[in-house]
Short mmCIF file of C-alpha atoms in Angstrom, two decimals:
data_model
loop_
_atom_site.label_atom_id
_atom_site.label_comp_id
_atom_site.label_asym_id
_atom_site.label_seq_id
_atom_site.Cartn_x
_atom_site.Cartn_y
_atom_site.Cartn_z
CA MET F 1 -0.01 -0.16 0.02
CA ARG F 2 1.48 3.48 -1.09
CA SER F 3 2.11 5.90 1.92
CA SER F 4 2.26 9.50 1.39
CA LEU F 5 5.38 10.01 3.29
CA LEU F 6 6.92 12.36 1.06
CA THR F 7 3.91 13.79 -0.63
CA GLY F 8 1.50 14.34 2.32
CA ALA F 9 -0.52 17.80 3.04
CA ILE F 10 1.89 20.54 4.14
CA ALA F 11 -0.12 20.94 7.37
CA ALA F 12 0.27 17.34 8.35
CA ALA F 13 4.16 17.70 7.44
CA LEU F 14 4.38 20.50 9.72
CA SER F 15 2.02 19.46 12.80
CA PHE F 16 3.01 16.80 15.16
CA SER F 17 0.58 15.15 17.49
CA GLY F 18 0.32 16.16 21.16
CA TYR F 19 2.53 13.00 21.77
CA ALA F 20 5.23 13.68 19.57
CA ALA F 21 5.63 17.33 20.59
CA ALA F 22 6.09 16.23 24.10
CA ALA F 23 8.30 13.71 23.27
CA ASP F 24 11.65 15.08 24.08
CA ALA F 25 14.67 13.82 26.11
CA GLU F 26 12.96 14.76 29.54
CA ALA F 27 9.71 13.07 28.61
CA TRP F 28 11.62 9.70 27.53
CA LYS F 29 13.75 9.62 30.53
CA SER F 30 10.82 8.45 32.80
CA ARG F 31 9.97 6.14 30.45
CA SER F 32 10.82 2.25 30.18
CA ILE F 33 11.40 0.73 26.67
CA TYR F 34 10.61 -2.90 25.47
CA GLN F 35 12.32 -3.55 22.21
CA VAL F 36 10.21 -5.45 19.66
CA MET F 37 11.40 -7.08 16.53
CA ILE F 38 7.94 -7.12 14.58
CA ASP F 39 8.53 -10.39 12.80
CA ARG F 40 9.34 -12.44 15.72
CA PHE F 41 6.85 -10.99 18.42
CA ALA F 42 3.51 -12.05 17.41
CA ARG F 43 1.42 -13.09 14.41
CA ASP F 44 -1.85 -11.92 13.43
CA ASP F 45 -3.79 -14.59 14.81
CA GLY F 46 -1.63 -14.79 18.07
CA GLY F 47 -0.78 -18.44 17.00
CA SER F 48 2.69 -20.05 16.73
CA ALA F 49 4.55 -21.22 13.77
CA ASP F 50 7.75 -23.08 12.93
CA CYS F 51 10.22 -20.81 10.95
CA LYS F 52 13.84 -20.75 9.68
CA LEU F 53 15.67 -18.01 11.78
CA TYR F 54 16.98 -16.32 8.85
CA GLU F 55 13.83 -16.21 6.86
CA PHE F 56 10.18 -14.33 7.63
CA CYS F 57 8.37 -15.74 10.58
CA GLY F 58 5.22 -13.79 10.28
CA GLY F 59 5.21 -11.33 13.15
CA THR F 60 2.99 -8.27 12.17
CA TRP F 61 2.15 -4.77 13.86
CA LYS F 62 -1.44 -6.15 14.34
CA GLY F 63 0.08 -9.11 16.52
CA LEU F 64 1.86 -6.51 18.29
CA LEU F 65 -1.25 -4.71 19.21
CA ASN F 66 -3.05 -7.56 20.18
CA LYS F 67 -0.21 -8.29 22.67
CA LEU F 68 0.24 -5.02 24.23
CA ASP F 69 -1.25 -6.49 27.55
CA TYR F 70 1.76 -8.92 27.86
CA ILE F 71 4.17 -5.83 27.63
CA GLN F 72 2.13 -3.39 29.59
CA GLY F 73 1.76 -6.30 32.40
CA MET F 74 5.49 -5.97 32.85
CA GLY F 75 5.17 -2.19 33.41
CA PHE F 76 6.69 -1.09 30.16
CA ASP F 77 5.43 1.98 28.82
CA ALA F 78 7.22 2.59 25.64
CA ILE F 79 7.87 0.46 22.83
CA GLN F 80 10.68 0.11 20.19
CA ILE F 81 10.02 -1.60 17.01
CA SER F 82 11.65 -2.24 14.01
CA PRO F 83 12.15 -0.15 10.89
CA VAL F 84 8.54 0.20 9.20
CA ILE F 85 9.80 0.97 5.67
CA LYS F 86 9.44 -1.42 2.61
CA ASN F 87 12.55 -3.81 2.24
CA GLU F 88 14.54 -5.59 -0.50
CA ASP F 89 12.13 -8.61 -0.59
CA LYS F 90 14.67 -11.09 -2.08
CA ASN F 91 15.89 -14.28 -0.24
CA THR F 92 19.64 -13.33 -0.50
CA ALA F 93 22.75 -15.44 0.65
CA VAL F 94 22.26 -13.83 4.09
CA GLY F 95 18.58 -14.80 4.47
CA GLU F 96 15.36 -12.41 4.00
CA PRO F 97 14.89 -8.95 5.39
CA TYR F 98 12.80 -10.17 8.03
CA HIS F 99 14.52 -7.61 10.47
CA GLY F 100 13.54 -4.59 8.26
CA TYR F 101 17.06 -3.01 7.94
CA TRP F 102 17.36 -3.33 4.20
CA SER F 103 15.49 -0.25 2.85
CA GLN F 104 14.52 0.23 -0.44
CA ASP F 105 11.34 2.38 -0.78
CA LEU F 106 11.16 5.13 1.88
CA THR F 107 7.70 5.91 0.51
CA THR F 108 5.83 2.89 1.40
CA VAL F 109 5.30 0.82 4.78
CA ASN F 110 6.79 -2.91 5.03
CA PRO F 111 4.05 -5.12 3.42
CA LYS F 112 5.38 -8.00 5.52
CA PHE F 113 4.49 -6.30 8.69
CA GLY F 114 0.95 -4.79 7.54
CA THR F 115 -0.92 -2.05 6.38
CA GLU F 116 -0.60 1.84 6.94
CA GLU F 117 -3.92 1.29 8.91
CA ASP F 118 -2.41 -1.49 10.78
CA LEU F 119 0.43 0.74 12.01
CA LYS F 120 -1.78 3.74 12.64
CA ASN F 121 -4.19 1.44 14.88
CA LEU F 122 -1.24 0.29 16.64
CA VAL F 123 -0.12 3.80 17.78
CA ASP F 124 -3.43 4.76 18.47
CA GLU F 125 -4.06 2.09 20.79
CA MET F 126 -0.74 2.54 22.43
CA HIS F 127 -1.47 6.24 22.89
CA LYS F 128 -4.65 5.71 24.78
CA ARG F 129 -2.46 3.27 27.08
CA ASP F 130 -0.22 6.33 27.78
CA MET F 131 2.74 4.43 25.89
CA PHE F 132 5.24 5.83 23.88
CA LEU F 133 6.39 4.61 20.18
CA MET F 134 10.00 4.44 19.27
CA VAL F 135 10.52 3.65 15.69
CA ASP F 136 14.14 2.49 14.29
CA VAL F 137 15.22 4.25 11.04
CA VAL F 138 17.85 3.39 8.77
CA VAL F 139 19.63 6.67 7.37
CA ASN F 140 23.17 4.99 6.35
CA HIS F 141 22.29 2.94 3.33
CA MET F 142 19.79 1.78 1.01
CA ALA F 143 19.98 -2.30 0.08
CA GLN F 144 19.89 -4.39 -2.85
CA GLU F 145 20.63 -8.13 -3.44
CA PHE F 146 24.34 -8.83 -4.18
CA ASP F 147 25.93 -11.55 -6.02
CA ASN F 148 29.23 -11.08 -3.99
CA VAL F 149 31.33 -9.82 -7.15
CA VAL F 150 32.57 -6.63 -6.04
CA PRO F 151 32.09 -3.72 -6.97
CA PRO F 152 28.45 -4.40 -6.29
CA LYS F 153 26.16 -4.19 -9.53
CA VAL F 154 23.28 -1.89 -8.21
CA ASP F 155 20.32 -0.60 -10.01
CA TYR F 156 19.88 2.86 -8.15
CA SER F 157 16.81 3.41 -10.10
CA LEU F 158 14.82 1.00 -7.94
CA PHE F 159 15.65 3.19 -4.50
CA LYS F 160 12.90 5.55 -3.59
CA PRO F 161 13.47 8.41 -3.28
CA PHE F 162 17.17 8.25 -3.70
CA ASN F 163 16.99 6.99 -7.19
CA ASP F 164 20.24 7.99 -8.55
CA LYS F 165 23.97 7.32 -8.34
CA LYS F 166 24.55 10.60 -7.44
CA TYR F 167 23.17 10.31 -3.70
CA PHE F 168 25.49 7.59 -2.84
CA HIS F 169 29.22 7.34 -2.07
CA PRO F 170 31.56 5.33 -4.75
CA TYR F 171 32.08 1.57 -3.70
CA CYS F 172 34.78 0.90 -0.91
CA ASN F 173 34.37 -1.76 1.80
CA VAL F 174 34.73 -0.38 5.67
CA THR F 175 38.11 -1.59 6.82
CA GLU F 176 39.27 0.98 8.79
CA TRP F 177 37.09 1.11 12.23
CA ASP F 178 39.22 3.91 13.60
CA ASN F 179 39.17 6.29 10.86
CA SER F 180 35.87 8.15 10.60
CA THR F 181 36.32 8.65 6.58
CA ASN F 182 36.60 5.14 6.09
CA TYR F 183 33.48 3.99 8.33
CA GLN F 184 31.29 6.90 7.16
CA ASP F 185 32.00 7.03 3.47
CA CYS F 186 32.38 3.30 2.74
CA TRP F 187 30.04 0.57 2.58
CA LEU F 188 29.13 -2.12 5.31
CA TYR F 189 29.19 -5.73 5.28
CA PRO F 190 29.25 -6.51 1.53
CA TYR F 191 28.05 -10.06 1.23
CA GLY F 192 24.89 -11.43 -0.02
CA ILE F 193 23.38 -7.72 0.44
CA ALA F 194 24.83 -4.43 -1.00
CA LEU F 195 24.06 -1.74 1.67
CA ALA F 196 24.90 1.30 -0.87
CA ASP F 197 26.35 4.06 1.48
CA LEU F 198 24.18 7.35 1.31
CA LYS F 199 26.17 10.53 0.65
CA THR F 200 24.82 12.04 4.00
CA GLU F 201 26.98 15.32 3.55
CA SER F 202 24.88 15.95 0.12
CA PRO F 203 22.48 18.87 0.55
CA ASP F 204 20.13 16.82 -1.62
CA VAL F 205 20.27 13.81 0.36
CA VAL F 206 19.67 15.90 3.72
CA SER F 207 16.84 17.77 2.22
CA LEU F 208 15.05 14.55 0.96
CA PHE F 209 15.63 12.83 4.46
CA THR F 210 14.18 15.94 6.12
CA LYS F 211 11.12 15.84 4.24
CA TRP F 212 10.93 12.09 4.88
CA ILE F 213 11.32 12.18 8.75
CA LYS F 214 8.73 14.97 9.19
CA ASN F 215 6.14 13.18 7.35
CA LEU F 216 6.77 9.91 8.80
CA VAL F 217 6.52 11.38 12.58
CA SER F 218 3.68 13.51 11.67
CA THR F 219 1.64 10.70 9.84
CA TYR F 220 2.17 8.13 12.18
CA SER F 221 2.29 10.18 15.37
CA ILE F 222 5.82 8.67 16.32
CA ASP F 223 7.36 9.70 19.65
CA GLY F 224 10.91 8.74 19.22
CA LEU F 225 13.65 7.30 17.09
CA ARG F 226 16.29 4.68 17.22
CA ILE F 227 18.77 5.75 14.25
CA ASP F 228 20.53 2.53 12.92
CA ALA F 229 24.35 2.84 12.60
CA ALA F 230 24.42 6.69 13.33
CA LYS F 231 28.28 6.15 13.73
CA HIS F 232 28.49 5.57 10.13
CA VAL F 233 26.81 8.58 8.56
CA ASN F 234 28.11 12.19 8.30
CA ASP F 235 28.48 13.93 11.78
CA ALA F 236 26.62 17.18 10.77
CA PHE F 237 23.79 15.19 9.58
CA LEU F 238 22.65 13.75 12.86
CA PRO F 239 21.82 16.95 14.86
CA ALA F 240 19.84 18.14 11.94
CA PHE F 241 17.74 15.06 11.25
CA VAL F 242 16.79 14.93 14.83
CA GLU F 243 15.75 18.61 14.70
CA ALA F 244 13.59 17.84 11.66
CA SER F 245 11.89 14.91 13.29
CA GLY F 246 10.88 17.24 16.40
CA VAL F 247 11.20 14.31 18.77
CA PHE F 248 14.13 12.27 20.90
CA ALA F 249 16.22 9.84 19.31
CA LEU F 250 18.54 7.42 20.29
CA GLY F 251 21.64 6.99 17.87
CA GLU F 252 23.34 3.64 17.87
CA VAL F 253 27.20 4.25 18.27
CA LEU F 254 28.48 0.68 18.58
CA THR F 255 31.66 1.16 20.87
CA GLY F 256 33.01 0.60 24.36
CA VAL F 257 35.42 3.50 24.05
CA THR F 258 34.32 6.53 26.31
CA ALA F 259 35.83 9.33 23.93
CA ASP F 260 34.32 7.45 20.92
CA MET F 261 30.97 7.63 22.30
CA CYS F 262 30.90 10.74 24.25
CA ARG F 263 32.01 12.71 21.15
CA TYR F 264 28.46 12.14 20.08
CA GLN F 265 27.06 13.71 22.95
CA ASN F 266 29.05 16.31 24.63
CA LYS F 267 28.71 20.33 25.60
CA THR F 268 31.03 21.54 22.19
CA LYS F 269 29.19 18.81 19.93
CA ASN F 270 25.94 17.46 20.67
CA LEU F 271 25.36 15.34 17.80
CA LEU F 272 22.92 13.15 19.34
CA PRO F 273 20.43 13.45 22.31
CA GLY F 274 20.79 9.89 23.40
CA MET F 275 22.33 6.58 22.50
CA PRO F 276 22.18 2.87 23.57
CA ASN F 277 24.68 2.74 26.30
CA TYR F 278 27.49 0.47 25.05
CA LEU F 279 29.61 1.93 27.66
CA ASP F 280 27.87 0.05 30.47
CA TYR F 281 26.97 -2.97 28.31
CA TYR F 282 30.68 -4.20 27.86
CA PRO F 283 31.99 -3.94 31.21
CA LEU F 284 28.70 -5.13 32.85
CA ASN F 285 28.71 -8.22 30.66
CA ALA F 286 32.52 -8.92 31.70
CA ALA F 287 31.62 -8.33 35.32
CA PHE F 288 28.78 -11.36 35.26
CA ASN F 289 30.98 -13.51 33.25
CA GLY F 290 34.08 -14.24 35.10
CA GLY F 291 35.11 -10.10 35.69
CA ASP F 292 34.62 -7.69 38.30
CA PHE F 293 32.55 -4.55 38.72
CA THR F 294 35.54 -2.14 39.22
CA THR F 295 35.89 -1.36 35.66
CA LEU F 296 32.20 -0.56 35.27
CA GLY F 297 32.49 1.89 38.00
CA GLN F 298 35.60 3.40 36.47
CA ILE F 299 33.73 3.61 33.09
CA ARG F 300 30.53 5.15 34.41
CA SER F 301 32.74 8.05 36.05
CA GLN F 302 34.48 8.65 32.69
CA ALA F 303 31.17 8.93 30.99
CA GLN F 304 29.75 11.20 33.40
CA ASP F 305 32.76 13.35 32.69
CA GLN F 306 32.80 13.39 29.15
CA CYS F 307 29.07 12.63 28.04
CA ASN F 308 26.70 15.76 28.26
CA ASP F 309 23.71 13.67 29.72
CA THR F 310 23.90 10.10 30.70
CA LEU F 311 20.56 10.16 32.09
CA ALA F 312 19.50 9.98 28.44
CA LEU F 313 21.52 6.98 27.43
CA GLY F 314 19.64 3.74 27.11
CA THR F 315 20.81 1.06 29.66
CA PHE F 316 20.57 -2.64 28.39
CA ILE F 317 22.21 -5.89 28.66
CA GLU F 318 20.39 -7.67 25.47
CA ASN F 319 19.62 -6.15 21.80
CA HIS F 320 18.79 -7.70 18.63
CA ASP F 321 22.77 -7.35 17.70
CA MET F 322 24.47 -9.20 20.59
CA PRO F 323 24.27 -12.57 21.92
CA ARG F 324 21.86 -12.88 24.46
CA PHE F 325 22.77 -12.70 28.34
CA ALA F 326 21.90 -16.26 29.08
CA SER F 327 23.94 -17.61 25.85
CA GLN F 328 26.96 -17.01 27.88
CA ASN F 329 25.75 -18.28 31.19
CA ASP F 330 22.24 -19.33 31.86
CA ASP F 331 22.24 -19.02 35.58
CA MET F 332 19.14 -17.33 36.44
CA ALA F 333 20.51 -15.27 39.39
CA LEU F 334 22.75 -13.58 37.27
CA ALA F 335 19.93 -12.67 34.94
CA LYS F 336 17.84 -11.21 37.48
CA ASN F 337 20.83 -9.07 38.68
CA ALA F 338 21.38 -7.94 35.25
CA MET F 339 17.54 -7.25 34.65
CA THR F 340 17.69 -5.22 38.10
CA TYR F 341 20.85 -2.98 36.78
CA VAL F 342 19.00 -2.63 33.48
CA ILE F 343 15.80 -1.37 35.00
CA MET F 344 17.17 0.53 38.13
CA ASN F 345 20.12 2.20 36.69
CA ASP F 346 20.57 5.81 35.33
CA GLY F 347 19.31 6.17 31.82
CA ILE F 348 16.56 4.90 30.35
CA PRO F 349 15.48 1.12 30.91
CA THR F 350 15.45 -1.12 27.50
CA VAL F 351 14.60 -4.69 27.63
CA TYR F 352 14.80 -6.57 24.46
CA GLN F 353 11.89 -9.13 23.99
CA GLY F 354 12.76 -12.67 25.09
CA GLN F 355 15.13 -11.25 27.74
CA GLU F 356 12.09 -11.68 30.28
CA GLN F 357 11.72 -15.34 28.96
CA HIS F 358 15.44 -16.27 29.48
CA PHE F 359 15.82 -16.92 25.77
CA LYS F 360 19.47 -18.21 25.36
CA GLY F 361 20.09 -17.41 21.57
CA GLY F 362 23.89 -16.67 20.67
CA ALA F 363 24.88 -14.55 17.62
CA THR F 364 22.28 -13.51 15.04
CA PRO F 365 20.01 -15.01 14.04
CA ASP F 366 19.89 -17.29 16.70
CA ASN F 367 19.15 -13.93 19.10
CA ARG F 368 16.32 -13.13 17.00
CA GLU F 369 13.71 -16.27 18.51
CA PRO F 370 10.17 -15.88 18.00
CA LEU F 371 8.57 -14.97 21.36
CA TRP F 372 5.73 -17.26 20.84
CA THR F 373 7.82 -20.22 21.59
CA SER F 374 7.69 -18.98 25.18
CA ASN F 375 3.70 -19.05 24.92
CA TYR F 376 4.04 -15.44 26.25
CA ASN F 377 4.74 -16.90 29.98
CA THR F 378 3.62 -14.12 32.46
CA SER F 379 4.86 -16.14 35.16
CA ALA F 380 8.27 -16.57 34.35
CA PRO F 381 10.69 -15.26 37.05
CA LEU F 382 12.32 -12.47 34.85
CA TYR F 383 8.98 -11.22 33.55
CA GLN F 384 7.82 -11.05 37.28
CA LEU F 385 11.14 -9.39 38.18
CA ALA F 386 10.55 -6.74 35.44
CA GLN F 387 7.04 -6.25 36.46
CA ILE F 388 8.16 -5.23 40.29
CA LEU F 389 11.10 -3.12 39.30
CA ASN F 390 9.10 -1.15 36.93
CA LYS F 391 6.80 -0.52 39.46
CA VAL F 392 9.59 0.58 41.87
CA ARG F 393 10.84 2.80 39.52
CA LYS F 394 7.49 4.25 38.31
CA ASN F 395 6.50 5.07 42.08
CA ALA F 396 9.91 6.71 42.64
CA ILE F 397 9.22 9.30 39.61
CA LYS F 398 5.89 9.77 41.18
CA VAL F 399 7.02 10.49 44.42
CA SER F 400 10.02 12.86 43.21
CA PRO F 401 10.08 13.61 39.70
CA ASP F 402 13.97 14.77 40.33
CA TYR F 403 14.41 10.85 40.45
CA VAL F 404 15.25 10.83 36.97
CA LYS F 405 17.08 14.02 36.63
CA GLN F 406 19.80 13.24 39.22
CA THR F 407 22.70 10.80 38.36
CA SER F 408 23.05 7.84 40.89
CA ASN F 409 25.96 7.80 43.56
CA VAL F 410 28.02 4.75 43.29
CA LEU F 411 28.43 3.02 46.89
CA ILE F 412 30.38 -0.14 46.30
CA ALA F 413 31.94 -1.08 43.03
CA ASP F 414 34.31 -4.27 43.80
CA THR F 415 34.82 -7.54 42.76
CA ASN F 416 31.70 -9.29 43.55
CA HIS F 417 29.34 -6.09 43.95
CA PHE F 418 28.08 -3.30 42.66
CA CYS F 419 25.56 -0.89 44.48
CA GLN F 420 24.04 2.66 43.89
CA SER F 421 21.71 5.03 45.47
CA LYS F 422 19.43 6.86 43.32
CA GLY F 423 17.11 10.00 43.65
CA PRO F 424 16.86 12.78 46.08
CA ALA F 425 17.77 11.90 49.66
CA GLU F 426 14.21 12.08 50.86
CA ASN F 427 13.29 9.52 48.17
CA SER F 428 16.43 7.53 47.66
CA VAL F 429 16.28 4.09 45.94
CA VAL F 430 19.47 1.80 46.42
CA PHE F 431 20.43 -1.49 44.67
CA CYS F 432 23.04 -3.89 44.98
CA VAL F 433 23.88 -6.64 42.09
CA THR F 434 26.25 -9.41 42.55
CA ASN F 435 28.21 -11.88 40.20
CA LYS F 436 28.15 -14.71 42.79
CA SER F 437 25.43 -16.62 40.76
CA SER F 438 22.90 -19.07 42.33
CA LYS F 439 25.46 -20.91 44.08
CA GLY F 440 26.70 -17.98 45.75
CA ASP F 441 27.15 -17.88 49.68
CA SER F 442 25.32 -16.14 52.41
CA TYR F 443 26.72 -13.19 54.02
CA GLU F 444 26.23 -9.67 55.50
CA LEU F 445 26.97 -6.81 53.35
CA PRO F 446 27.46 -3.13 54.75
CA VAL F 447 25.75 -0.89 51.94
CA PRO F 448 27.25 2.51 53.31
CA GLY F 449 25.41 5.95 52.65
CA GLY F 450 22.37 5.26 50.78
CA PHE F 451 19.62 6.37 53.07
CA ARG F 452 19.64 8.71 56.19
CA ASP F 453 19.97 8.27 59.84
CA SER F 454 16.98 5.93 61.06
CA ASP F 455 15.32 5.61 57.87
CA LYS F 456 12.95 2.85 57.85
CA VAL F 457 13.42 0.83 54.37
CA VAL F 458 12.11 -2.35 52.67
CA GLU F 459 13.91 -4.65 50.41
CA VAL F 460 11.15 -4.86 47.72
CA LEU F 461 12.33 -8.30 46.23
CA SER F 462 11.99 -9.84 49.70
CA CYS F 463 9.64 -7.62 51.52
CA ALA F 464 12.06 -7.41 54.09
CA THR F 465 12.63 -3.92 56.58
CA THR F 466 15.64 -2.94 58.01
CA THR F 467 16.74 0.56 59.36
CA ALA F 468 19.70 2.81 58.67
CA ASP F 469 22.14 3.46 61.32
CA GLY F 470 23.40 6.97 62.19
CA LEU F 471 25.45 6.98 59.04
CA GLY F 472 22.76 6.02 56.55
CA GLN F 473 24.15 2.48 56.25
CA ILE F 474 22.24 -0.48 56.03
CA THR F 475 23.02 -4.26 56.29
CA ALA F 476 22.54 -6.38 53.11
CA TYR F 477 21.62 -10.05 53.80
CA MET F 478 23.00 -11.42 50.78
CA GLY F 479 22.47 -15.28 49.80
CA ALA F 480 22.01 -17.47 46.33
CA GLY F 481 23.37 -14.54 44.33
CA GLU F 482 20.23 -12.56 44.53
CA PRO F 483 20.13 -8.87 43.63
CA LYS F 484 18.68 -6.28 46.20
CA VAL F 485 16.53 -3.03 46.14
CA TRP F 486 15.77 -1.02 49.02
CA VAL F 487 13.10 1.85 49.14
CA LYS F 488 12.22 4.00 51.99
CA GLN F 489 9.16 2.28 53.70
CA SER F 490 7.14 5.49 53.71
CA ALA F 491 7.41 5.93 49.76
CA LEU F 492 5.55 2.67 49.51
CA GLU F 493 2.54 3.87 51.24
CA GLY F 494 -0.71 3.62 48.83
CA THR F 495 1.05 1.36 46.75
CA ASP F 496 0.74 -2.50 46.07
CA ILE F 497 4.34 -2.94 46.51
CA CYS F 498 5.26 -5.26 49.54
CA PRO F 499 2.02 -4.52 51.40
CA LYS F 500 3.04 -7.27 53.98
CA THR F 501 6.49 -7.21 55.20
CA THR F 502 8.90 -9.22 57.14
CA VAL F 503 12.07 -8.14 59.15
CA ALA F 504 15.18 -8.49 57.44
CA GLY F 505 17.82 -11.05 58.89
CA PRO F 506 20.68 -13.11 58.01
CA ILE F 507 19.99 -15.88 55.36
CA LYS F 508 21.40 -19.19 56.58
CA GLU F 509 23.44 -21.40 54.67
CA ASN F 510 23.97 -24.69 56.35
CA GLY F 511 22.90 -23.31 59.89
CA ALA F 512 25.34 -20.44 59.94
CA VAL F 513 25.88 -17.06 58.12
CA SER F 514 29.21 -16.66 56.35
CA LYS F 515 30.71 -12.76 57.38
CA GLY F 516 34.24 -13.20 55.89
CA ALA F 517 32.90 -12.33 52.13
CA ALA F 518 31.82 -8.86 53.56
CA THR F 519 34.97 -8.16 55.53
CA GLY F 520 36.75 -6.80 52.47
CA VAL F 521 33.78 -4.60 51.61
CA LEU F 522 33.34 -3.01 54.52
CA MET F 523 37.07 -2.29 54.96
CA ALA F 524 37.33 -0.82 51.79
CA ALA F 525 34.08 1.10 52.24
CA VAL F 526 35.95 2.60 55.57
CA LEU F 527 38.89 3.90 53.90
CA GLY F 528 36.81 5.09 50.70
CA THR F 529 38.25 2.53 48.17
CA ALA F 530 35.15 1.03 47.46
CA SER F 531 32.87 4.08 46.75
CA LEU F 532 32.93 5.84 43.35
CA LEU F 533 31.08 9.24 43.55
CA LEU F 534 29.22 9.71 39.99
#
């Protein structure tokens, strides 16, 4: 079905919906995102079907609409979806474009995912539920089947609106990942599919993209964008494109080097309002897989110094490009700790579909399993955990809107623990994650300075109460590698979070509590070497 993305009425192009107008960085900071790969989330009929992971599986926008209760039930109030544009439709040497990243016609929605009306119905229903929609967009390239004989033989006339060779860089393969000229002007991944690299420094290309994104956002009342491969387009293109869209954007900059990532978001060159937080992703993954949390603490401090607004970064541990967390270690306690960090950390929580079902797929396409294989199990441990954590986060924001405007304080970052406090002193939320796994011992962990003298607090994952001492320190009773999240008891009044509580106490292990594991942490806290202040 033909879309009027480029030729719509001027009024529609210039006026944005109330949602889109309000969906700036500040509005998004209070949201919690669930990432959906449309082809793998839900089919029209809500049923299941066997499929090859490198081909279409049949998920649609209508299928997503019919399963919004599943997402909302976890407490997510924003959804990021795959690109919505018509793709190259051939089954190539690297499979079919089920993912949506092989754009061929920007003027038409992807018929594999549904119709214009289906997409509008999805957005309408989301907005009725006070949910934001973030759409993935591809601005780096257009795509065409490739016979693997270089240079690629591309029929540029098939691309819309970029139907001429003049809109593209001459062919060269990206080989120098530290050379911006090479990775911005050359073509990515020349195998099976030719990703013809758009000349995003060209005024003509900028003009066409500006018209397109204004129409896309206004036509479908989109609230935010994820910009795919943002690192690979011309620097100056990015802020102009985001401004033209009129909404918040997370631009993908795939790097774990602080200087490389923060150059896109700093006080002198603010190219992007937000980015998926790969700076946290790499050390966090390492900490849960045989490493420690000290590097994570150091990287966070660096990012706070070099990035303009770390609160506008998207915190994640899984996405469609990276191996599943459980593919490296399927220990459930570790997965709970990872989920806790993602939702309770600074920034915008982003959970990729299937994480809540503890999917274990490795590299692409194994990490893109159809969600219907889980039967949308709302009793799954990680589904239930996400539900609780999102409730706690939303309540903290309700009690004090400044909760999402203040960076957290790192209380402990050592070999086995990462603890932080977030929010104003009168509404502090403290969490501790550990990499000890479900085989972890039982011990007492002093957590310094997260609360005020004599604050009565509740550990919301066990509903156990404790009281902070004169220095605001609490004792965490750790065991079986479980994460901990504490909230002031008074902040939970009027909510359904922990309506019944018990008094916190030691977790027994063979009849005794192990205190040795906490001794080093306590000494480090006293000496100040285990605390990092962000």
